[in-house]
């Protein structure tokens, strides 16, 4: 069997080492001097390599999706010093209208998202005339396109002092390319791991998220940059594992969906309430924003009915409490120390099954 694997690896470029997702591991506990979750600080301060700006807050981001990356979500998440990545269909007019109705936005905790077309660039420029942009997220599903690096260079030239994010990728060489040649500060890592993503099913392309984070964090930190772990968060423990693998920021989509602050009407079926959550490459999103799904592509996103969860603040506090608890188990006094305090153990089962009578 080993000789067969070696032949396949040689002929087909097979990487035979095991790649891991969050559910394949647990974090080994260690002796700790922390006696309470209240002793843990979750805020972190960064200085970014190209913009030279500094930022301080809790390094969690609401995903730049229709149902989570909204101005109303920002109003709630800013209370926790968490970043909201606005979806790319925000226009200057939408932002102006929100400011007129709700007051000044705290742009320390907002990311403006752009695609890589000329129209996207012009929209970004016009938004910069409305608000003082701090973060720009250049977001495409396939971060391996040559055009992405060139667009990043264009944005850096136009916005030399802004913190620029770009992605998505899952491997060392593209992280280094985007930071060194694209002049971005943060690389967004993850392909196919999101709950509303069908990329792995439709294309066969992707990488288990924890292994992607470990590889890409090592690459980014080696050249002075940072990464976001984007996708695959199903519970607070997954977020702790992302930080343990070296992620500087963690982006959350589905787990921040389904709340009263998320857009969309409540759907009631058989006495239970739901809200819709959908991928930005889904036919639902394509029809909403472009009028149809182009016939040269397939839907790479699903539409999910998320059980109604109530107030987003309750979910946020649950996640923050979980991360603090992780820190007390491994003697990490602050979120920055989680990676150096983390030892992963490979497991055959992550969770115990509840007992049912």
Coordinates of C-alpha atoms in Angstrom, one line a residue:
X1 CA 0.0 0.0 0.0
X2 CA 2.8 2.4 0.9
X3 CA 4.5 1.8 -2.5
X4 CA 1.3 2.5 -4.3
X5 CA 0.8 5.7 -2.4
X6 CA 4.4 6.8 -3.2
X7 CA 3.7 6.1 -6.9
X8 CA 0.5 8.1 -6.9
X9 CA 2.2 10.9 -5.0
X10 CA 5.0 11.0 -7.6
X11 CA 2.8 10.8 -10.7
X12 CA -0.2 12.8 -9.5
X13 CA 1.4 15.3 -7.1
X14 CA -0.5 13.9 -4.1
X15 CA 0.3 15.5 -0.8
X16 CA 0.1 12.5 1.6
X17 CA 0.3 14.3 4.9
X18 CA -2.9 14.5 6.8
X19 CA -4.8 17.9 6.5
X20 CA -7.0 18.7 9.5
X21 CA -10.2 20.6 10.1
X22 CA -11.4 22.0 13.5
X23 CA -13.4 18.9 14.3
X24 CA -10.3 16.6 13.9
X25 CA -8.6 18.1 17.0
X26 CA -9.0 19.2 20.6
X27 CA -6.7 21.5 22.6
X28 CA -4.7 19.9 25.3
X29 CA -5.2 21.6 28.7
X30 CA -2.2 22.8 30.7
X31 CA -1.4 23.9 34.2
X32 CA -2.7 27.4 34.5
X33 CA -2.1 30.4 36.9
X34 CA -5.5 31.9 35.8
X35 CA -8.2 31.4 38.3
X36 CA -11.1 33.2 36.5
X37 CA -12.2 34.0 33.0
X38 CA -12.4 37.7 34.1
X39 CA -8.6 37.7 34.2
X40 CA -8.3 37.1 30.4
X41 CA -8.1 40.1 28.0
X42 CA -9.5 39.4 24.5
X43 CA -8.5 42.7 23.0
X44 CA -5.4 42.8 20.8
X45 CA -3.3 45.6 19.3
X46 CA -1.9 45.3 15.8
X47 CA 0.5 47.4 13.7
X48 CA 0.1 46.7 10.0
X49 CA 3.1 46.3 7.6
X50 CA 2.1 48.4 4.6
X51 CA -0.4 50.9 6.0
X52 CA 1.6 51.4 9.2
X53 CA -1.7 52.0 11.0
X54 CA -2.4 50.5 14.4
X55 CA -5.7 49.0 15.5
X56 CA -7.0 47.7 18.8
X57 CA -10.1 45.6 19.5
X58 CA -11.4 42.1 19.7
X59 CA -10.1 40.3 16.5
X60 CA -13.4 38.9 15.3
X61 CA -15.1 39.9 12.1
X62 CA -18.7 39.5 10.9
X63 CA -18.5 38.1 7.3
X64 CA -19.1 40.3 4.4
X65 CA -22.3 38.6 3.4
X66 CA -25.8 40.0 2.8
X67 CA -27.2 38.7 6.0
X68 CA -24.2 39.5 8.4
X69 CA -22.2 42.3 6.8
X70 CA -24.7 45.1 7.4
X71 CA -24.7 48.5 9.0
X72 CA -27.3 47.4 11.5
X73 CA -25.0 44.6 12.6
X74 CA -22.2 47.1 13.0
X75 CA -24.3 49.1 15.4
X76 CA -24.4 46.1 17.7
X77 CA -20.9 44.6 17.2
X78 CA -19.1 47.9 17.6
X79 CA -20.2 47.7 21.3
X80 CA -17.9 44.7 21.7
X81 CA -15.1 46.3 19.5
X82 CA -15.7 43.7 16.8
X83 CA -15.4 44.5 13.1
X84 CA -18.3 44.3 10.7
X85 CA -17.2 43.6 7.1
X86 CA -19.8 45.3 5.0
X87 CA -20.9 43.3 2.0
X88 CA -19.8 44.8 -1.3
X89 CA -23.2 45.9 -2.5
X90 CA -23.2 48.9 -0.1
X91 CA -23.1 52.2 -2.1
X92 CA -22.2 55.7 -1.0
X93 CA -25.9 56.5 -1.0
X94 CA -26.8 53.6 1.4
X95 CA -24.0 54.7 3.7
X96 CA -25.1 58.3 3.6
X97 CA -28.7 57.4 4.4
X98 CA -27.6 55.3 7.4
X99 CA -25.4 58.2 8.7
X100 CA -28.3 60.7 8.3
X101 CA -30.6 58.4 10.2
X102 CA -28.2 56.9 12.9
X103 CA -25.3 59.2 13.2
X104 CA -21.5 58.8 12.5
X105 CA -20.1 55.4 11.9
X106 CA -17.1 54.1 13.8
X107 CA -14.8 53.2 10.9
X108 CA -12.3 51.5 13.3
X109 CA -14.8 48.6 13.3
X110 CA -16.0 48.7 9.7
X111 CA -14.5 47.1 6.6
X112 CA -15.5 48.3 3.1
X113 CA -15.6 45.4 0.7
X114 CA -14.8 45.6 -3.0
X115 CA -14.6 43.2 -5.9
X116 CA -11.9 43.5 -8.6
X117 CA -13.8 45.3 -11.4
X118 CA -13.5 48.9 -12.5
X119 CA -17.0 49.5 -11.2
X120 CA -16.0 48.1 -7.8
X121 CA -13.0 50.4 -7.7
X122 CA -15.1 53.4 -8.5
X123 CA -17.6 52.5 -5.8
X124 CA -14.8 52.2 -3.3
X125 CA -13.4 55.7 -4.3
X126 CA -16.9 57.2 -3.9
X127 CA -17.4 55.6 -0.5
X128 CA -14.1 57.1 0.6
X129 CA -15.5 60.5 0.0
X130 CA -18.4 59.8 2.4
X131 CA -16.6 58.2 5.3
X132 CA -13.0 58.0 6.5
X133 CA -12.2 54.4 5.4
X134 CA -9.8 52.5 7.7
X135 CA -10.2 48.9 6.3
X136 CA -10.6 47.8 2.7
X137 CA -11.4 44.1 2.0
X138 CA -10.7 43.0 -1.6
X139 CA -12.8 39.9 -1.7
X140 CA -13.1 37.2 -4.4
X141 CA -13.9 33.5 -4.1
X142 CA -10.8 32.5 -6.0
X143 CA -7.8 34.4 -4.7
X144 CA -5.4 32.6 -7.1
X145 CA -6.3 34.8 -10.1
X146 CA -3.4 36.9 -11.3
X147 CA -5.8 39.8 -11.6
X148 CA -6.3 39.9 -7.8
X149 CA -2.6 40.8 -7.1
X150 CA -2.7 43.6 -9.8
X151 CA -5.9 45.0 -8.3
X152 CA -4.4 44.9 -4.8
X153 CA -1.5 47.0 -6.2
X154 CA -4.0 49.4 -7.7
X155 CA -5.9 49.8 -4.4
X156 CA -2.6 50.2 -2.4
X157 CA -1.5 53.0 -4.8
X158 CA -4.9 54.8 -4.3
X159 CA -5.1 54.1 -0.6
X160 CA -1.5 54.1 0.8
X161 CA -2.6 54.5 4.4
X162 CA -5.5 52.1 4.6
X163 CA -5.4 48.6 6.1
X164 CA -6.0 46.3 3.1
X165 CA -7.3 42.7 3.3
X166 CA -7.4 40.4 0.3
X167 CA -8.4 36.8 -0.3
X168 CA -9.5 34.0 -0.3
X169 CA -6.5 31.6 -0.5
X170 CA -5.4 28.5 1.4
X171 CA -1.7 28.1 0.7
X172 CA 1.7 29.6 1.6
X173 CA 2.8 30.9 -1.8
X174 CA -0.3 33.0 -2.4
X175 CA -0.2 34.5 1.1
X176 CA 3.4 35.6 0.5
X177 CA 2.5 36.9 -3.0
X178 CA -0.4 39.0 -1.7
X179 CA 1.6 40.5 1.2
X180 CA 4.9 41.1 -0.6
X181 CA 3.7 42.0 -4.1
X182 CA 0.1 42.9 -3.6
X183 CA 1.1 45.1 -0.6
X184 CA -1.8 43.9 1.5
X185 CA -1.7 43.8 5.3
X186 CA -4.0 40.9 6.0
X187 CA -4.8 37.8 3.9
X188 CA -8.2 36.1 4.2
X189 CA -7.8 32.3 4.4
X190 CA -10.4 29.7 3.6
X191 CA -12.0 28.0 0.5
X192 CA -15.1 25.9 0.8
X193 CA -15.3 25.8 4.6
X194 CA -18.3 28.1 5.2
X195 CA -21.6 26.6 6.1
X196 CA -23.3 28.3 3.1
X197 CA -20.5 27.4 0.7
X198 CA -20.7 24.6 -2.0
X199 CA -17.3 25.2 -3.6
X200 CA -15.9 21.9 -2.5
X201 CA -18.9 20.0 -3.8
X202 CA -19.1 21.9 -7.2
X203 CA -15.4 22.1 -7.9
X204 CA -13.5 19.6 -5.7
X205 CA -11.2 22.5 -4.6
X206 CA -10.4 23.4 -1.0
X207 CA -8.4 22.8 2.0
X208 CA -9.4 21.7 5.6
X209 CA -9.5 24.9 7.5
X210 CA -7.2 24.3 10.4
X211 CA -4.3 23.1 8.2
X212 CA -4.9 26.1 5.9
X213 CA -4.7 28.4 8.9
X214 CA -1.5 26.8 10.3
X215 CA 0.3 27.0 6.9
X216 CA -0.9 30.5 5.9
X217 CA -0.3 32.0 9.4
X218 CA 3.3 30.7 9.3
X219 CA 3.7 32.3 5.9
X220 CA 2.1 35.6 6.7
X221 CA 4.0 36.1 10.0
X222 CA 7.2 35.2 8.2
X223 CA 6.8 38.3 6.0
X224 CA 5.3 40.6 8.6
X225 CA 1.6 40.2 7.7
X226 CA -1.5 38.8 9.2
X227 CA -4.3 36.4 8.4
X228 CA -8.0 36.0 8.9
X229 CA -9.5 32.5 9.3
X230 CA -12.6 32.6 7.2
X231 CA -15.1 29.7 7.4
X232 CA -15.8 26.6 9.4
X233 CA -16.8 28.2 12.7
X234 CA -19.6 26.1 14.2
X235 CA -19.1 26.8 17.9
X236 CA -16.9 28.9 20.3
X237 CA -14.3 26.1 20.5
X238 CA -13.7 26.3 16.7
X239 CA -12.8 30.0 17.1
X240 CA -10.3 29.1 19.8
X241 CA -8.8 26.5 17.6
X242 CA -8.4 29.0 14.8
X243 CA -6.5 31.3 17.1
X244 CA -4.5 28.3 18.4
X245 CA -3.5 27.6 14.8
X246 CA -2.1 31.1 14.3
X247 CA -5.1 33.1 13.0
X248 CA -4.9 36.8 13.9
X249 CA -8.6 37.4 13.1
X250 CA -11.5 35.0 12.8
X251 CA -14.4 35.7 10.4
X252 CA -17.9 34.4 11.2
X253 CA -20.9 34.0 8.9
X254 CA -23.5 31.4 9.8
X255 CA -23.0 31.6 13.5
X256 CA -23.7 35.4 13.4
X257 CA -26.8 34.9 11.2
X258 CA -30.4 34.3 12.3
X259 CA -30.7 37.1 14.8
X260 CA -33.2 39.9 15.2
X261 CA -30.5 42.3 14.0
X262 CA -29.9 40.4 10.8
X263 CA -31.9 41.5 7.7
X264 CA -34.8 39.5 6.4
X265 CA -38.2 38.6 7.5
X266 CA -38.9 35.9 10.1
X267 CA -40.2 32.7 8.5
X268 CA -42.5 30.6 10.6
X269 CA -43.0 26.9 9.9
X270 CA -44.6 24.3 12.2
X271 CA -44.4 26.7 15.1
X272 CA -40.6 27.3 14.7
X273 CA -39.0 30.6 13.5
X274 CA -36.2 30.9 10.9
X275 CA -34.2 33.5 9.0
X276 CA -32.5 33.0 5.7
X277 CA -28.7 32.8 5.4
X278 CA -27.1 32.3 2.0
X279 CA -23.8 32.2 0.2
X280 CA -22.8 35.1 -1.9
X281 CA -22.1 32.8 -4.8
X282 CA -25.5 31.2 -4.5
X283 CA -28.2 31.5 -7.2
X284 CA -30.3 33.4 -4.6
X285 CA -27.6 36.1 -4.2
X286 CA -26.9 36.2 -8.0
X287 CA -30.6 36.7 -8.8
X288 CA -30.9 39.4 -6.0
X289 CA -27.9 41.5 -7.1
X290 CA -27.5 40.7 -10.8
X291 CA -30.9 39.6 -11.9
X292 CA -29.9 36.1 -12.9
X293 CA -27.2 33.4 -12.7
X294 CA -24.9 33.6 -15.7
X295 CA -25.1 30.4 -17.7
X296 CA -21.3 29.8 -17.7
X297 CA -21.3 29.3 -13.9
X298 CA -23.0 27.1 -11.3
X299 CA -24.3 28.0 -7.9
X300 CA -21.5 27.6 -5.3
X301 CA -23.6 28.6 -2.4
X302 CA -26.5 27.2 -0.5
X303 CA -29.6 28.9 1.1
X304 CA -30.1 27.9 4.7
X305 CA -33.0 28.4 7.0
X306 CA -31.3 29.3 10.3
X307 CA -33.3 28.8 13.5
X308 CA -34.1 32.2 15.0
X309 CA -31.6 33.0 17.7
X310 CA -32.8 36.3 19.2
X311 CA -30.4 39.0 20.1
X312 CA -26.9 38.9 18.4
X313 CA -25.4 40.3 21.6
X314 CA -26.2 37.0 23.4
X315 CA -24.4 35.0 20.8
X316 CA -21.4 37.3 20.9
X317 CA -21.1 37.0 24.7
X318 CA -21.4 33.2 24.4
X319 CA -18.4 33.2 22.0
X320 CA -16.3 35.6 24.0
X321 CA -17.0 33.6 27.2
X322 CA -15.9 30.4 25.4
X323 CA -12.6 32.0 24.3
X324 CA -11.9 33.3 27.7
X325 CA -12.6 29.8 29.1
X326 CA -10.1 28.3 26.6
X327 CA -7.5 30.7 27.8
X328 CA -8.0 29.6 31.4
X329 CA -7.5 26.0 30.4
X330 CA -4.2 26.7 28.7
X331 CA -2.8 29.6 30.7
X332 CA -3.1 32.2 28.0
X333 CA -3.5 35.5 29.7
X334 CA -4.6 37.3 26.5
X335 CA -5.8 36.3 23.1
X336 CA -2.4 37.0 21.6
X337 CA -0.9 34.2 23.7
X338 CA -3.3 31.5 22.6
X339 CA -1.1 30.1 19.7
X340 CA 2.0 29.7 21.9
X341 CA -0.1 28.0 24.6
X342 CA -1.9 25.6 22.3
X343 CA -1.0 22.0 21.7
X344 CA -3.5 20.2 19.5
X345 CA -4.3 16.5 19.9
X346 CA -5.7 14.5 17.0
X347 CA -9.1 12.9 18.0
X348 CA -11.5 10.4 16.5
X349 CA -14.4 12.1 18.2
X350 CA -14.7 15.8 19.2
X351 CA -18.0 15.8 21.2
X352 CA -19.7 13.5 23.6
X353 CA -23.2 12.5 22.6
X354 CA -26.0 13.7 24.9
X355 CA -27.7 10.9 26.9
X356 CA -31.3 10.3 25.8
X357 CA -33.8 8.2 27.8

